């Protein structure tokens, strides 16, 4: 009850005209930032942070967090339309979202993506409102072994999903790991795989690789097939939103599962990217439509988007209650709080009630505002596909180049993007799967770091991954998932053989 | 476009003049936005400080062109330092330093040195504090070190940021001074280390004050001593009964180790003298703003300001200290 | 199944398969080589810096070898032709200018190179008039310039020659 009172007070704070205006400004900016690959939520907020010093802290954080929501929404747009993930957590959205757009169902895919984003966020905010203290203490239980087991779980929920030559799947995944290892090694501080070339020190950024592999690769593929993005004949229907909504409730199990995965991964804090991958992987395994995933299933858009948004939202919780950011964007917001003289941590909820509950209320309102903004734009976004290919293709390549550059302000990244484009084109045609490659690239170094931190803690004893119920449980679950396909086929063989 | 901009600039100058902030004619002033390189990722300590500076400069109209923060974190910051090293003579680029100014070239062998750059000013020195979990019985640095020794080598886990960087250097210095032996576990960021300590996944940390203060106030962590000659000067109560000033210096706690981290500004090699003088003046003004003062006291920084030969001498000394410490620890690149 | 592609002439899938497998093998070998330099053993306190990369590199080499052998023996199900000559020409029509474009960025910066690229692409492949193409190219890049340099204060790459220096950004 106490929470409800505080929340209503928070709504009063958040609903001042200035704050509502800032909310919409933030959402719009965020969508723009999310659409541009490279200029992600973290960079976007960092860039706009100094501009907010003149505002009262509550208004500033409302605007900045709305930029965050906007970026979360915006990341899905280019994934669906052009197969270019605007944000790392939108990669899994391309798997089914882009095929849908190719079939002329871009509006449906976007509506599904935005709506499930909203559902995920709403779920996370409700958890946030009522369970904040409890959840914070859960996050404290996570040390290096627990983190490693979570990453292991993500991998295991995803491998074994692809069809095709097993050696090519393994090769693709290992290439991802190898690329992730380039640069400075966190544990020993040594430079790895740079061969004395200083430009290599920054390593291969996930976003640069993804922009090339998916975006440029797709354009090359379209070129080969003749000059067109398929689906440009998509009919634009102003009622598409309502029609899609009518279909969405049937995916409620997937949605709920994605919400739980997302919240858990956000709080831990594993982050939105692994959450979206894991949710997609799990949905593909357990859903009745599972085998058809990757061919344009609405469920394949719902699962990753819900989880990404739930994780993105709940990532703010450990930031506020513990001062440990659940995502790079949360890290920048954390910097903002410190600059405004607010100390995130256990006492923030006690000492700065107005601020905390204003922020929580703005999460409800900001997400709602975001949903309204992006849904009204669905026909507009879908109409982009009607622009002739020979205009939109060079513009996309330019956006990709700018995106690749802004990730690290590095010219070399634009060349790498082009190289990854060729790799993406060739790999796709030779049936080397790209999903394991990018998953390994995004999680590889984190998984390795947490593994080696664990080894330092246990002085090289691997049994640390079963040293308590939590880590043991997650590790066991991961192993079960890994061997599930093998076991299932074995059981089937026993039964029929 | 240009007309509009000129008009806006004139207006800004007029406004600044009206507020009495315009400075008497400088020999050099920036003619385009100044790139402020952060040799670390977004969200870290150096990044926070850089963005605060950008905001203060903008809010108080201290420069006619904006400061633009650009993160170049690759290779433990080497990327950022190499970028400014290449911009020879360019007065529109400055860089903020962490200890990686010294540690990265020593540990990785990447070819740069602070002598390649033009020293501008020291903004502050960041302190390090020895923290333990508040639920442990260790009440003083002496108790804690005794417990570490009693448990035997590698039984106690020290968490810190990065490898062969400031946190690990302090850990090694601590081992040298006391004979205790820790297992050092590197993490990616300071906030993460503090939370790992609260969660008891590690036994102690050498977090900066600002990284751990929230957990201290919440009664989750306990500071044992600060790695400096003297106590920190801030006497306002942070917790119910303690201020930063109540934390003993490690020397008086019987653990003779001191280490501070430079938060300083450097310009490109061979930057014009007038440009350096301009930046020194800007940062002097920044130091007078209430926003900066508040940030300094929140983070319990040592607010020593230096420029010119005095600053160069300090940096020289610090480099020597790092070289000695890292050599003893075996961290130098082969 | 894929009869149309099979009857067309072009680059054989087998050749591409062999080249790609060879390249992947080389990559794996590089990784293994550098890992040995770093130390690839399991030390008393856990794996050394090169431990994981060493095995990753080794697995890459093994996989590449298997794929290579399959390709050499000729056992694969896909279409015989990787890409037909006309299709390859279309791909190169995009890839070639894209490479020139990136080189252009290196020299004259993102803004001018991009405007020129968009315009040329439209004229060459879309057969639009030079005027319209130029207008769209410049318009798009002017919008990006305003957004990045003026509002967001994110400096993009200006190129080694920096022809836009007169704008003061």
JSON list of C-alpha atoms in Angstrom, two decimals, chain A residues 260-447:
[
{"chain": "A", "resi": 260, "resn": "UNK", "atom": "CA", "xyz": [10.45, -13.44, -16.80]},
{"chain": "A", "resi": 261, "resn": "UNK", "atom": "CA", "xyz": [13.67, -14.08, -18.71]},
{"chain": "A", "resi": 262, "resn": "UNK", "atom": "CA", "xyz": [14.05, -10.38, -19.43]},
{"chain": "A", "resi": 263, "resn": "UNK", "atom": "CA", "xyz": [13.48, -9.28, -15.85]},
{"chain": "A", "resi": 264, "resn": "UNK", "atom": "CA", "xyz": [15.86, -11.85, -14.46]},
{"chain": "A", "resi": 265, "resn": "UNK", "atom": "CA", "xyz": [18.58, -10.94, -16.96]},
{"chain": "A", "resi": 266, "resn": "UNK", "atom": "CA", "xyz": [18.13, -7.23, -16.39]},
{"chain": "A", "resi": 267, "resn": "UNK", "atom": "CA", "xyz": [18.36, -7.49, -12.64]},
{"chain": "A", "resi": 268, "resn": "UNK", "atom": "CA", "xyz": [21.30, -9.87, -12.58]},
{"chain": "A", "resi": 269, "resn": "UNK", "atom": "CA", "xyz": [22.62, -7.76, -14.56]},
{"chain": "A", "resi": 270, "resn": "UNK", "atom": "CA", "xyz": [23.23, -9.74, -17.71]},
{"chain": "A", "resi": 271, "resn": "UNK", "atom": "CA", "xyz": [21.73, -7.12, -19.98]},
{"chain": "A", "resi": 272, "resn": "UNK", "atom": "CA", "xyz": [19.17, -6.83, -22.74]},
{"chain": "A", "resi": 273, "resn": "UNK", "atom": "CA", "xyz": [21.21, -8.44, -25.50]},
{"chain": "A", "resi": 274, "resn": "UNK", "atom": "CA", "xyz": [21.67, -11.87, -23.93]},
{"chain": "A", "resi": 275, "resn": "UNK", "atom": "CA", "xyz": [18.06, -11.65, -22.72]},
{"chain": "A", "resi": 276, "resn": "UNK", "atom": "CA", "xyz": [16.74, -11.25, -26.25]},
{"chain": "A", "resi": 277, "resn": "UNK", "atom": "CA", "xyz": [18.85, -14.10, -27.58]},
{"chain": "A", "resi": 278, "resn": "UNK", "atom": "CA", "xyz": [17.94, -16.39, -24.72]},
{"chain": "A", "resi": 279, "resn": "UNK", "atom": "CA", "xyz": [14.25, -15.62, -25.03]},
{"chain": "A", "resi": 280, "resn": "UNK", "atom": "CA", "xyz": [14.29, -16.28, -28.76]},
{"chain": "A", "resi": 281, "resn": "UNK", "atom": "CA", "xyz": [16.14, -19.53, -28.25]},
{"chain": "A", "resi": 282, "resn": "UNK", "atom": "CA", "xyz": [13.82, -20.74, -25.52]},
{"chain": "A", "resi": 283, "resn": "UNK", "atom": "CA", "xyz": [10.71, -19.76, -27.49]},
{"chain": "A", "resi": 284, "resn": "UNK", "atom": "CA", "xyz": [11.98, -21.66, -30.49]},
{"chain": "A", "resi": 285, "resn": "UNK", "atom": "CA", "xyz": [12.50, -24.74, -28.38]},
{"chain": "A", "resi": 286, "resn": "UNK", "atom": "CA", "xyz": [9.24, -24.85, -26.52]},
{"chain": "A", "resi": 287, "resn": "UNK", "atom": "CA", "xyz": [6.77, -23.14, -28.85]},
{"chain": "A", "resi": 288, "resn": "UNK", "atom": "CA", "xyz": [4.51, -25.17, -31.11]},
{"chain": "A", "resi": 289, "resn": "UNK", "atom": "CA", "xyz": [5.57, -22.87, -33.96]},
{"chain": "A", "resi": 290, "resn": "UNK", "atom": "CA", "xyz": [9.22, -23.46, -33.07]},
{"chain": "A", "resi": 291, "resn": "UNK", "atom": "CA", "xyz": [10.26, -25.29, -36.23]},
{"chain": "A", "resi": 292, "resn": "UNK", "atom": "CA", "xyz": [8.89, -22.47, -38.35]},
{"chain": "A", "resi": 293, "resn": "UNK", "atom": "CA", "xyz": [10.93, -19.78, -36.57]},
{"chain": "A", "resi": 294, "resn": "UNK", "atom": "CA", "xyz": [13.06, -17.76, -38.92]},
{"chain": "A", "resi": 295, "resn": "UNK", "atom": "CA", "xyz": [10.47, -17.74, -41.67]},
{"chain": "A", "resi": 296, "resn": "UNK", "atom": "CA", "xyz": [8.49, -14.76, -40.43]},
{"chain": "A", "resi": 297, "resn": "UNK", "atom": "CA", "xyz": [6.66, -15.83, -37.28]},
{"chain": "A", "resi": 298, "resn": "UNK", "atom": "CA", "xyz": [5.04, -13.15, -35.14]},
{"chain": "A", "resi": 299, "resn": "UNK", "atom": "CA", "xyz": [6.06, -15.13, -32.09]},
{"chain": "A", "resi": 300, "resn": "UNK", "atom": "CA", "xyz": [9.68, -14.86, -33.18]},
{"chain": "A", "resi": 301, "resn": "UNK", "atom": "CA", "xyz": [9.38, -11.09, -32.92]},
{"chain": "A", "resi": 302, "resn": "UNK", "atom": "CA", "xyz": [7.40, -11.08, -29.69]},
{"chain": "A", "resi": 303, "resn": "UNK", "atom": "CA", "xyz": [9.84, -13.22, -27.74]},
{"chain": "A", "resi": 304, "resn": "UNK", "atom": "CA", "xyz": [13.08, -11.24, -28.20]},
{"chain": "A", "resi": 305, "resn": "UNK", "atom": "CA", "xyz": [11.47, -7.81, -28.11]},
{"chain": "A", "resi": 306, "resn": "UNK", "atom": "CA", "xyz": [9.54, -8.46, -24.90]},
{"chain": "A", "resi": 307, "resn": "UNK", "atom": "CA", "xyz": [12.63, -9.81, -23.20]},
{"chain": "A", "resi": 308, "resn": "UNK", "atom": "CA", "xyz": [14.88, -7.01, -24.43]},
{"chain": "A", "resi": 309, "resn": "UNK", "atom": "CA", "xyz": [12.56, -4.34, -23.13]},
{"chain": "A", "resi": 310, "resn": "UNK", "atom": "CA", "xyz": [11.91, -6.10, -19.84]},
{"chain": "A", "resi": 311, "resn": "UNK", "atom": "CA", "xyz": [15.65, -6.45, -19.36]},
{"chain": "A", "resi": 312, "resn": "UNK", "atom": "CA", "xyz": [16.36, -2.89, -20.45]},
{"chain": "A", "resi": 313, "resn": "UNK", "atom": "CA", "xyz": [13.88, -1.58, -17.92]},
{"chain": "A", "resi": 314, "resn": "UNK", "atom": "CA", "xyz": [14.83, -3.79, -15.04]},
{"chain": "A", "resi": 315, "resn": "UNK", "atom": "CA", "xyz": [18.51, -2.98, -15.68]},
{"chain": "A", "resi": 316, "resn": "UNK", "atom": "CA", "xyz": [17.78, 0.37, -14.08]},
{"chain": "A", "resi": 317, "resn": "UNK", "atom": "CA", "xyz": [16.88, -1.30, -10.81]},
{"chain": "A", "resi": 318, "resn": "UNK", "atom": "CA", "xyz": [20.33, -2.50, -9.79]},
{"chain": "A", "resi": 319, "resn": "UNK", "atom": "CA", "xyz": [21.63, 0.88, -10.90]},
{"chain": "A", "resi": 320, "resn": "UNK", "atom": "CA", "xyz": [19.32, 2.75, -8.52]},
{"chain": "A", "resi": 321, "resn": "UNK", "atom": "CA", "xyz": [19.43, 0.37, -5.60]},
{"chain": "A", "resi": 322, "resn": "UNK", "atom": "CA", "xyz": [23.03, -0.78, -5.77]},
{"chain": "A", "resi": 323, "resn": "UNK", "atom": "CA", "xyz": [24.79, 1.73, -7.96]},
{"chain": "A", "resi": 324, "resn": "UNK", "atom": "CA", "xyz": [25.81, -1.05, -10.32]},
{"chain": "A", "resi": 325, "resn": "UNK", "atom": "CA", "xyz": [24.62, -0.50, -13.87]},
{"chain": "A", "resi": 326, "resn": "UNK", "atom": "CA", "xyz": [22.81, -3.34, -15.61]},
{"chain": "A", "resi": 327, "resn": "UNK", "atom": "CA", "xyz": [23.71, -2.11, -19.08]},
{"chain": "A", "resi": 328, "resn": "UNK", "atom": "CA", "xyz": [26.04, 0.38, -20.74]},
{"chain": "A", "resi": 329, "resn": "UNK", "atom": "CA", "xyz": [23.19, 2.85, -20.98]},
{"chain": "A", "resi": 330, "resn": "UNK", "atom": "CA", "xyz": [22.43, 2.45, -17.30]},
{"chain": "A", "resi": 331, "resn": "UNK", "atom": "CA", "xyz": [26.12, 3.13, -16.66]},
{"chain": "A", "resi": 332, "resn": "UNK", "atom": "CA", "xyz": [25.84, 6.48, -18.35]},
{"chain": "A", "resi": 333, "resn": "UNK", "atom": "CA", "xyz": [22.63, 7.32, -16.49]},
{"chain": "A", "resi": 334, "resn": "UNK", "atom": "CA", "xyz": [24.46, 6.42, -13.31]},
{"chain": "A", "resi": 335, "resn": "UNK", "atom": "CA", "xyz": [27.13, 8.96, -14.22]},
{"chain": "A", "resi": 336, "resn": "UNK", "atom": "CA", "xyz": [24.36, 11.50, -14.66]},
{"chain": "A", "resi": 337, "resn": "UNK", "atom": "CA", "xyz": [22.99, 10.80, -11.20]},
{"chain": "A", "resi": 338, "resn": "UNK", "atom": "CA", "xyz": [26.40, 11.28, -9.65]},
{"chain": "A", "resi": 339, "resn": "UNK", "atom": "CA", "xyz": [26.87, 14.54, -11.48]},
{"chain": "A", "resi": 340, "resn": "UNK", "atom": "CA", "xyz": [23.56, 15.83, -10.19]},
{"chain": "A", "resi": 341, "resn": "UNK", "atom": "CA", "xyz": [24.69, 14.95, -6.71]},
{"chain": "A", "resi": 342, "resn": "UNK", "atom": "CA", "xyz": [22.40, 11.96, -6.27]},
{"chain": "A", "resi": 343, "resn": "UNK", "atom": "CA", "xyz": [24.00, 8.86, -4.90]},
{"chain": "A", "resi": 344, "resn": "UNK", "atom": "CA", "xyz": [22.43, 5.72, -6.26]},
{"chain": "A", "resi": 345, "resn": "UNK", "atom": "CA", "xyz": [22.44, 3.04, -3.67]},
{"chain": "A", "resi": 346, "resn": "UNK", "atom": "CA", "xyz": [20.37, 1.53, -0.92]},
{"chain": "A", "resi": 347, "resn": "UNK", "atom": "CA", "xyz": [19.56, 4.92, 0.61]},
{"chain": "A", "resi": 348, "resn": "UNK", "atom": "CA", "xyz": [18.31, 6.57, -2.55]},
{"chain": "A", "resi": 349, "resn": "UNK", "atom": "CA", "xyz": [14.84, 5.11, -2.03]},
{"chain": "A", "resi": 350, "resn": "UNK", "atom": "CA", "xyz": [14.72, 6.53, 1.48]},
{"chain": "A", "resi": 351, "resn": "UNK", "atom": "CA", "xyz": [16.30, 9.92, 1.00]},
{"chain": "A", "resi": 352, "resn": "UNK", "atom": "CA", "xyz": [15.11, 10.98, -2.43]},
{"chain": "A", "resi": 353, "resn": "UNK", "atom": "CA", "xyz": [11.57, 9.68, -2.53]},
{"chain": "A", "resi": 354, "resn": "UNK", "atom": "CA", "xyz": [10.38, 12.35, -4.96]},
{"chain": "A", "resi": 355, "resn": "UNK", "atom": "CA", "xyz": [13.10, 11.55, -7.37]},
{"chain": "A", "resi": 356, "resn": "UNK", "atom": "CA", "xyz": [12.78, 7.76, -7.24]},
{"chain": "A", "resi": 357, "resn": "UNK", "atom": "CA", "xyz": [9.02, 7.62, -7.48]},
{"chain": "A", "resi": 358, "resn": "UNK", "atom": "CA", "xyz": [8.94, 10.38, -10.07]},
{"chain": "A", "resi": 359, "resn": "UNK", "atom": "CA", "xyz": [11.28, 8.25, -12.12]},
{"chain": "A", "resi": 360, "resn": "UNK", "atom": "CA", "xyz": [9.24, 5.10, -11.61]},
{"chain": "A", "resi": 361, "resn": "UNK", "atom": "CA", "xyz": [6.04, 6.92, -12.54]},
{"chain": "A", "resi": 362, "resn": "UNK", "atom": "CA", "xyz": [7.78, 8.27, -15.60]},
{"chain": "A", "resi": 363, "resn": "UNK", "atom": "CA", "xyz": [8.63, 4.72, -16.58]},
{"chain": "A", "resi": 364, "resn": "UNK", "atom": "CA", "xyz": [4.93, 3.93, -16.80]},
{"chain": "A", "resi": 365, "resn": "UNK", "atom": "CA", "xyz": [4.15, 7.18, -18.59]},
{"chain": "A", "resi": 366, "resn": "UNK", "atom": "CA", "xyz": [7.25, 7.27, -20.75]},
{"chain": "A", "resi": 367, "resn": "UNK", "atom": "CA", "xyz": [6.65, 3.81, -22.09]},
{"chain": "A", "resi": 368, "resn": "UNK", "atom": "CA", "xyz": [3.04, 4.61, -22.78]},
{"chain": "A", "resi": 369, "resn": "UNK", "atom": "CA", "xyz": [4.06, 7.82, -24.54]},
{"chain": "A", "resi": 370, "resn": "UNK", "atom": "CA", "xyz": [6.65, 5.83, -26.48]},
{"chain": "A", "resi": 371, "resn": "UNK", "atom": "CA", "xyz": [4.11, 3.26, -27.55]},
{"chain": "A", "resi": 372, "resn": "UNK", "atom": "CA", "xyz": [1.76, 5.96, -28.79]},
{"chain": "A", "resi": 373, "resn": "UNK", "atom": "CA", "xyz": [4.51, 7.73, -30.70]},
{"chain": "A", "resi": 374, "resn": "UNK", "atom": "CA", "xyz": [5.91, 4.66, -32.43]},
{"chain": "A", "resi": 375, "resn": "UNK", "atom": "CA", "xyz": [2.56, 3.06, -33.19]},
{"chain": "A", "resi": 376, "resn": "UNK", "atom": "CA", "xyz": [1.26, 6.19, -34.90]},
{"chain": "A", "resi": 377, "resn": "UNK", "atom": "CA", "xyz": [4.39, 6.08, -37.02]},
{"chain": "A", "resi": 378, "resn": "UNK", "atom": "CA", "xyz": [4.00, 2.43, -38.09]},
{"chain": "A", "resi": 379, "resn": "UNK", "atom": "CA", "xyz": [2.44, 3.27, -41.49]},
{"chain": "A", "resi": 380, "resn": "UNK", "atom": "CA", "xyz": [5.13, 5.89, -41.97]},
{"chain": "A", "resi": 381, "resn": "UNK", "atom": "CA", "xyz": [7.94, 3.43, -41.23]},
{"chain": "A", "resi": 382, "resn": "UNK", "atom": "CA", "xyz": [6.40, 0.81, -43.45]},
{"chain": "A", "resi": 383, "resn": "UNK", "atom": "CA", "xyz": [6.14, 3.40, -46.22]},
{"chain": "A", "resi": 384, "resn": "UNK", "atom": "CA", "xyz": [9.93, 3.73, -46.22]},
{"chain": "A", "resi": 385, "resn": "UNK", "atom": "CA", "xyz": [9.98, 0.39, -48.00]},
{"chain": "A", "resi": 386, "resn": "UNK", "atom": "CA", "xyz": [8.20, 2.01, -50.92]},
{"chain": "A", "resi": 387, "resn": "UNK", "atom": "CA", "xyz": [11.13, 4.32, -51.62]},
{"chain": "A", "resi": 388, "resn": "UNK", "atom": "CA", "xyz": [12.83, 2.97, -54.74]},
{"chain": "A", "resi": 389, "resn": "UNK", "atom": "CA", "xyz": [15.79, 0.70, -54.08]},
{"chain": "A", "resi": 390, "resn": "UNK", "atom": "CA", "xyz": [18.32, 2.85, -55.90]},
{"chain": "A", "resi": 391, "resn": "UNK", "atom": "CA", "xyz": [17.58, 5.72, -53.53]},
{"chain": "A", "resi": 392, "resn": "UNK", "atom": "CA", "xyz": [17.20, 3.84, -50.28]},
{"chain": "A", "resi": 393, "resn": "UNK", "atom": "CA", "xyz": [20.18, 1.50, -50.82]},
{"chain": "A", "resi": 394, "resn": "UNK", "atom": "CA", "xyz": [22.88, 4.19, -50.92]},
{"chain": "A", "resi": 395, "resn": "UNK", "atom": "CA", "xyz": [21.24, 6.01, -48.02]},
{"chain": "A", "resi": 396, "resn": "UNK", "atom": "CA", "xyz": [21.30, 2.80, -46.00]},
{"chain": "A", "resi": 397, "resn": "UNK", "atom": "CA", "xyz": [24.96, 2.25, -46.83]},
{"chain": "A", "resi": 398, "resn": "UNK", "atom": "CA", "xyz": [25.69, 5.82, -45.73]},
{"chain": "A", "resi": 399, "resn": "UNK", "atom": "CA", "xyz": [23.78, 5.28, -42.48]},
{"chain": "A", "resi": 400, "resn": "UNK", "atom": "CA", "xyz": [25.69, 2.06, -41.93]},
{"chain": "A", "resi": 401, "resn": "UNK", "atom": "CA", "xyz": [29.00, 3.86, -42.48]},
{"chain": "A", "resi": 402, "resn": "UNK", "atom": "CA", "xyz": [28.06, 6.63, -40.06]},
{"chain": "A", "resi": 403, "resn": "UNK", "atom": "CA", "xyz": [26.87, 4.03, -37.56]},
{"chain": "A", "resi": 404, "resn": "UNK", "atom": "CA", "xyz": [30.07, 2.03, -37.82]},
{"chain": "A", "resi": 405, "resn": "UNK", "atom": "CA", "xyz": [32.10, 5.20, -37.32]},
{"chain": "A", "resi": 406, "resn": "UNK", "atom": "CA", "xyz": [30.19, 6.49, -34.30]},
{"chain": "A", "resi": 407, "resn": "UNK", "atom": "CA", "xyz": [30.65, 3.28, -32.31]},
{"chain": "A", "resi": 408, "resn": "UNK", "atom": "CA", "xyz": [34.31, 4.08, -31.59]},
{"chain": "A", "resi": 409, "resn": "UNK", "atom": "CA", "xyz": [35.05, 7.17, -33.68]},
{"chain": "A", "resi": 410, "resn": "UNK", "atom": "CA", "xyz": [37.30, 5.02, -35.78]},
{"chain": "A", "resi": 411, "resn": "UNK", "atom": "CA", "xyz": [37.78, 5.15, -39.53]},
{"chain": "A", "resi": 412, "resn": "UNK", "atom": "CA", "xyz": [39.02, 1.57, -39.57]},
{"chain": "A", "resi": 413, "resn": "UNK", "atom": "CA", "xyz": [35.59, 0.41, -38.42]},
{"chain": "A", "resi": 414, "resn": "UNK", "atom": "CA", "xyz": [34.06, 1.61, -41.70]},
{"chain": "A", "resi": 415, "resn": "UNK", "atom": "CA", "xyz": [36.49, -0.60, -43.63]},
{"chain": "A", "resi": 416, "resn": "UNK", "atom": "CA", "xyz": [35.73, -3.47, -41.29]},
{"chain": "A", "resi": 417, "resn": "UNK", "atom": "CA", "xyz": [32.02, -2.95, -41.87]},
{"chain": "A", "resi": 418, "resn": "UNK", "atom": "CA", "xyz": [32.57, -3.35, -45.60]},
{"chain": "A", "resi": 419, "resn": "UNK", "atom": "CA", "xyz": [34.67, -6.46, -45.02]},
{"chain": "A", "resi": 420, "resn": "UNK", "atom": "CA", "xyz": [32.00, -7.93, -42.74]},
{"chain": "A", "resi": 421, "resn": "UNK", "atom": "CA", "xyz": [29.44, -7.15, -45.45]},
{"chain": "A", "resi": 422, "resn": "UNK", "atom": "CA", "xyz": [31.30, -9.38, -47.90]},
{"chain": "A", "resi": 423, "resn": "UNK", "atom": "CA", "xyz": [31.75, -12.05, -45.24]},
{"chain": "A", "resi": 424, "resn": "UNK", "atom": "CA", "xyz": [28.04, -11.89, -44.44]},
{"chain": "A", "resi": 425, "resn": "UNK", "atom": "CA", "xyz": [27.11, -12.29, -48.09]},
{"chain": "A", "resi": 426, "resn": "UNK", "atom": "CA", "xyz": [29.45, -15.23, -48.69]},
{"chain": "A", "resi": 427, "resn": "UNK", "atom": "CA", "xyz": [28.67, -16.96, -45.39]},
{"chain": "A", "resi": 428, "resn": "UNK", "atom": "CA", "xyz": [24.96, -16.75, -45.98]},
{"chain": "A", "resi": 429, "resn": "UNK", "atom": "CA", "xyz": [25.27, -18.31, -49.39]},
{"chain": "A", "resi": 430, "resn": "UNK", "atom": "CA", "xyz": [27.51, -21.09, -48.08]},
{"chain": "A", "resi": 431, "resn": "UNK", "atom": "CA", "xyz": [25.21, -21.83, -45.12]},
{"chain": "A", "resi": 432, "resn": "UNK", "atom": "CA", "xyz": [27.56, -20.67, -42.40]},
{"chain": "A", "resi": 433, "resn": "UNK", "atom": "CA", "xyz": [25.01, -19.42, -39.84]},
{"chain": "A", "resi": 434, "resn": "UNK", "atom": "CA", "xyz": [25.52, -15.83, -38.67]},
{"chain": "A", "resi": 435, "resn": "UNK", "atom": "CA", "xyz": [23.52, -15.97, -35.43]},
{"chain": "A", "resi": 436, "resn": "UNK", "atom": "CA", "xyz": [26.02, -18.13, -33.48]},
{"chain": "A", "resi": 437, "resn": "UNK", "atom": "CA", "xyz": [28.81, -15.88, -34.73]},
{"chain": "A", "resi": 438, "resn": "UNK", "atom": "CA", "xyz": [27.26, -12.69, -33.41]},
{"chain": "A", "resi": 439, "resn": "UNK", "atom": "CA", "xyz": [26.15, -14.32, -30.17]},
{"chain": "A", "resi": 440, "resn": "UNK", "atom": "CA", "xyz": [29.71, -15.50, -29.55]},
{"chain": "A", "resi": 441, "resn": "UNK", "atom": "CA", "xyz": [31.04, -12.08, -30.46]},
{"chain": "A", "resi": 442, "resn": "UNK", "atom": "CA", "xyz": [28.75, -10.24, -28.05]},
{"chain": "A", "resi": 443, "resn": "UNK", "atom": "CA", "xyz": [29.08, -12.60, -25.12]},
{"chain": "A", "resi": 444, "resn": "UNK", "atom": "CA", "xyz": [32.45, -14.23, -25.74]},
{"chain": "A", "resi": 445, "resn": "UNK", "atom": "CA", "xyz": [34.70, -11.90, -23.80]},
{"chain": "A", "resi": 446, "resn": "UNK", "atom": "CA", "xyz": [32.25, -11.46, -20.95]},
{"chain": "A", "resi": 447, "resn": "UNK", "atom": "CA", "xyz": [31.86, -15.21, -20.59]}
]
